[in-house]
């Protein structure tokens, strides 16, 4: 049976898939997959039952593909779907592990910049001393600030990059601005990461996004923000074992070439909520999600 995929509905046109994912959903249908609709706004409001009201009952096991969902809301989505006879192929626990840095970091520690974090509430100010203690366990030098899920990379100077982690005043200023700009969307807490010199640190152009299904790299795309249609070809030898240890069915890793020639993982994400570069053929991802066609399956058995 082709695997069904649940997409976010278009807020203005509730019977349709959100425009951002519409082409991909068409390709899913073309591969024989069923498409269901989730009301992402309702889910984020806390009304999971309303969010799944249009999902046909008894779909079996399905992927979600759409906008990011906070970990607790994803758990509510899974529960609401279960009541309608549909199970998400990624459990809430594994979703969170791939989506939030503290979930994936321990497994990727050897292949990603050193990181420390502190849980915080949105808007919470962290004292300079607390930040200094946190930063002490990182190598000396520059750093990066983000939350468990996102950075403010477009506000690089004021809310992302810390030129010297030992400069507590400077560090506290960047963290304060980051927390301020994240408003109520701050996810989980504040993360400090050691800065590494990638081939083009000021842009994401040199990052490649690797899409992993069941521990295998199945699709290689440029980072969604890249101005180029083709990304670099990373060496995945040291990265694949970490992906396998993470044990999540569908993840992405954004990888970048460090100036010493080593491929590093910039971040990990749950594949269900990872954006696809505009130049990439939606059919390739759709085919991955829906699974092998009956013909492919029977030829594989021969
Ligand atoms: N530790 C780091 N060293 C150097 N550059 C980094 C580091 N972490 C992030 N960056 C740069 O900042 C960008 C955004 O960081 P990332 O962790 O991917 O956050 P986001 O979730 O907002 O994309 C990356 O694409 C990369 O260019
Ligand atoms: Mg990123």
PDB file of N, CA and C in Angstrom, residues 127-129 131-133 135-136 138-143 145 157 161-176 192:
ATOM      1  N   UNK A 127      21.094  35.817  33.061  1.00  0.00           N
ATOM      2  CA  UNK A 127      22.105  36.676  33.678  1.00  0.00           C
ATOM      3  C   UNK A 127      23.461  36.421  33.027  1.00  0.00           C
ATOM      4  N   UNK A 128      24.272  37.487  32.949  1.00  0.00           N
ATOM      5  CA  UNK A 128      25.609  37.377  32.375  1.00  0.00           C
ATOM      6  C   UNK A 128      26.422  36.251  33.011  1.00  0.00           C
ATOM      7  N   UNK A 129      26.347  36.149  34.364  1.00  0.00           N
ATOM      8  CA  UNK A 129      27.158  35.095  35.030  1.00  0.00           C
ATOM      9  C   UNK A 129      26.727  33.719  34.577  1.00  0.00           C
ATOM     10  N   UNK A 131      25.420  32.887  31.744  1.00  0.00           N
ATOM     11  CA  UNK A 131      25.886  32.665  30.377  1.00  0.00           C
ATOM     12  C   UNK A 131      27.386  32.382  30.365  1.00  0.00           C
ATOM     13  N   UNK A 132      28.114  33.089  31.231  1.00  0.00           N
ATOM     14  CA  UNK A 132      29.567  32.875  31.300  1.00  0.00           C
ATOM     15  C   UNK A 132      29.866  31.443  31.725  1.00  0.00           C
ATOM     16  N   UNK A 133      29.117  30.941  32.708  1.00  0.00           N
ATOM     17  CA  UNK A 133      29.316  29.556  33.176  1.00  0.00           C
ATOM     18  C   UNK A 133      29.004  28.584  32.042  1.00  0.00           C
ATOM     19  N   UNK A 135      29.113  29.163  28.816  1.00  0.00           N
ATOM     20  CA  UNK A 135      30.089  29.277  27.727  1.00  0.00           C
ATOM     21  C   UNK A 135      31.442  28.676  28.098  1.00  0.00           C
ATOM     22  N   UNK A 136      31.691  28.527  29.398  1.00  0.00           N
ATOM     23  CA  UNK A 136      32.989  28.011  29.846  1.00  0.00           C
ATOM     24  C   UNK A 136      33.283  26.613  29.306  1.00  0.00           C
ATOM     25  N   UNK A 138      32.690  25.557  26.434  1.00  0.00           N
ATOM     26  CA  UNK A 138      32.982  25.566  24.995  1.00  0.00           C
ATOM     27  C   UNK A 138      34.441  25.978  24.777  1.00  0.00           C
ATOM     28  N   UNK A 139      35.035  25.562  23.663  1.00  0.00           N
ATOM     29  CA  UNK A 139      36.399  26.027  23.371  1.00  0.00           C
ATOM     30  C   UNK A 139      36.426  27.551  23.269  1.00  0.00           C
ATOM     31  N   UNK A 140      37.555  28.191  23.613  1.00  0.00           N
ATOM     32  CA  UNK A 140      37.620  29.652  23.518  1.00  0.00           C
ATOM     33  C   UNK A 140      37.468  30.101  22.068  1.00  0.00           C
ATOM     34  N   UNK A 141      36.938  31.301  21.888  1.00  0.00           N
ATOM     35  CA  UNK A 141      36.782  31.830  20.528  1.00  0.00           C
ATOM     36  C   UNK A 141      35.372  32.318  20.280  1.00  0.00           C
ATOM     37  N   UNK A 142      35.017  32.341  19.018  1.00  0.00           N
ATOM     38  CA  UNK A 142      33.707  32.864  18.637  1.00  0.00           C
ATOM     39  C   UNK A 142      32.622  31.817  18.840  1.00  0.00           C
ATOM     40  N   UNK A 143      31.372  32.299  18.853  1.00  0.00           N
ATOM     41  CA  UNK A 143      30.240  31.386  19.048  1.00  0.00           C
ATOM     42  C   UNK A 143      29.014  31.825  18.268  1.00  0.00           C
ATOM     43  N   UNK A 145      24.572  31.836  18.641  1.00  0.00           N
ATOM     44  CA  UNK A 145      23.423  31.701  19.548  1.00  0.00           C
ATOM     45  C   UNK A 145      22.227  31.220  18.744  1.00  0.00           C
ATOM     46  N   UNK A 157      24.707  39.860  13.098  1.00  0.00           N
ATOM     47  CA  UNK A 157      25.549  40.669  13.989  1.00  0.00           C
ATOM     48  C   UNK A 157      24.909  40.880  15.355  1.00  0.00           C
ATOM     49  N   UNK A 161      25.742  35.927  15.978  1.00  0.00           N
ATOM     50  CA  UNK A 161      27.184  35.707  16.068  1.00  0.00           C
ATOM     51  C   UNK A 161      27.781  36.388  17.294  1.00  0.00           C
ATOM     52  N   UNK A 162      28.580  35.626  18.040  1.00  0.00           N
ATOM     53  CA  UNK A 162      29.288  36.177  19.205  1.00  0.00           C
ATOM     54  C   UNK A 162      30.784  36.127  18.897  1.00  0.00           C
ATOM     55  N   UNK A 163      31.426  37.295  18.666  1.00  0.00           N
ATOM     56  CA  UNK A 163      32.843  37.274  18.255  1.00  0.00           C
ATOM     57  C   UNK A 163      33.774  36.616  19.273  1.00  0.00           C
ATOM     58  N   UNK A 164      33.450  36.772  20.580  1.00  0.00           N
ATOM     59  CA  UNK A 164      34.318  36.181  21.598  1.00  0.00           C
ATOM     60  C   UNK A 164      33.458  35.717  22.780  1.00  0.00           C
ATOM     61  N   UNK A 165      33.408  34.413  22.971  1.00  0.00           N
ATOM     62  CA  UNK A 165      32.544  33.868  24.038  1.00  0.00           C
ATOM     63  C   UNK A 165      33.008  34.294  25.433  1.00  0.00           C
ATOM     64  N   UNK A 166      34.285  34.695  25.540  1.00  0.00           N
ATOM     65  CA  UNK A 166      34.798  35.109  26.852  1.00  0.00           C
ATOM     66  C   UNK A 166      34.368  36.543  27.201  1.00  0.00           C
ATOM     67  N   UNK A 167      33.873  37.268  26.217  1.00  0.00           N
ATOM     68  CA  UNK A 167      33.378  38.634  26.457  1.00  0.00           C
ATOM     69  C   UNK A 167      31.927  38.537  26.926  1.00  0.00           C
ATOM     70  N   UNK A 168      31.761  38.430  28.238  1.00  0.00           N
ATOM     71  CA  UNK A 168      30.436  38.155  28.806  1.00  0.00           C
ATOM     72  C   UNK A 168      29.422  39.244  28.469  1.00  0.00           C
ATOM     73  N   UNK A 169      29.894  40.493  28.445  1.00  0.00           N
ATOM     74  CA  UNK A 169      28.979  41.593  28.134  1.00  0.00           C
ATOM     75  C   UNK A 169      28.454  41.447  26.701  1.00  0.00           C
ATOM     76  N   UNK A 170      29.369  41.180  25.781  1.00  0.00           N
ATOM     77  CA  UNK A 170      28.990  40.997  24.375  1.00  0.00           C
ATOM     78  C   UNK A 170      28.082  39.787  24.196  1.00  0.00           C
ATOM     79  N   UNK A 171      28.425  38.700  24.872  1.00  0.00           N
ATOM     80  CA  UNK A 171      27.621  37.476  24.789  1.00  0.00           C
ATOM     81  C   UNK A 171      26.205  37.741  25.290  1.00  0.00           C
ATOM     82  N   UNK A 172      26.113  38.392  26.459  1.00  0.00           N
ATOM     83  CA  UNK A 172      24.795  38.656  27.054  1.00  0.00           C
ATOM     84  C   UNK A 172      23.970  39.565  26.145  1.00  0.00           C
ATOM     85  N   UNK A 173      24.632  40.487  25.461  1.00  0.00           N
ATOM     86  CA  UNK A 173      23.915  41.412  24.578  1.00  0.00           C
ATOM     87  C   UNK A 173      23.286  40.655  23.389  1.00  0.00           C
ATOM     88  N   UNK A 174      24.076  39.760  22.798  1.00  0.00           N
ATOM     89  CA  UNK A 174      23.568  39.001  21.644  1.00  0.00           C
ATOM     90  C   UNK A 174      22.438  38.059  22.091  1.00  0.00           C
ATOM     91  N   UNK A 175      22.626  37.403  23.225  1.00  0.00           N
ATOM     92  CA  UNK A 175      21.585  36.479  23.711  1.00  0.00           C
ATOM     93  C   UNK A 175      20.304  37.253  24.036  1.00  0.00           C
ATOM     94  N   UNK A 176      20.449  38.411  24.663  1.00  0.00           N
ATOM     95  CA  UNK A 176      19.283  39.220  25.032  1.00  0.00           C
ATOM     96  C   UNK A 176      18.498  39.616  23.782  1.00  0.00           C
ATOM     97  N   UNK A 192      24.241  27.726  22.928  1.00  0.00           N
ATOM     98  CA  UNK A 192      25.486  28.374  22.496  1.00  0.00           C
ATOM     99  C   UNK A 192      26.326  27.326  21.781  1.00  0.00           C
TER     100      UNK A 192
END
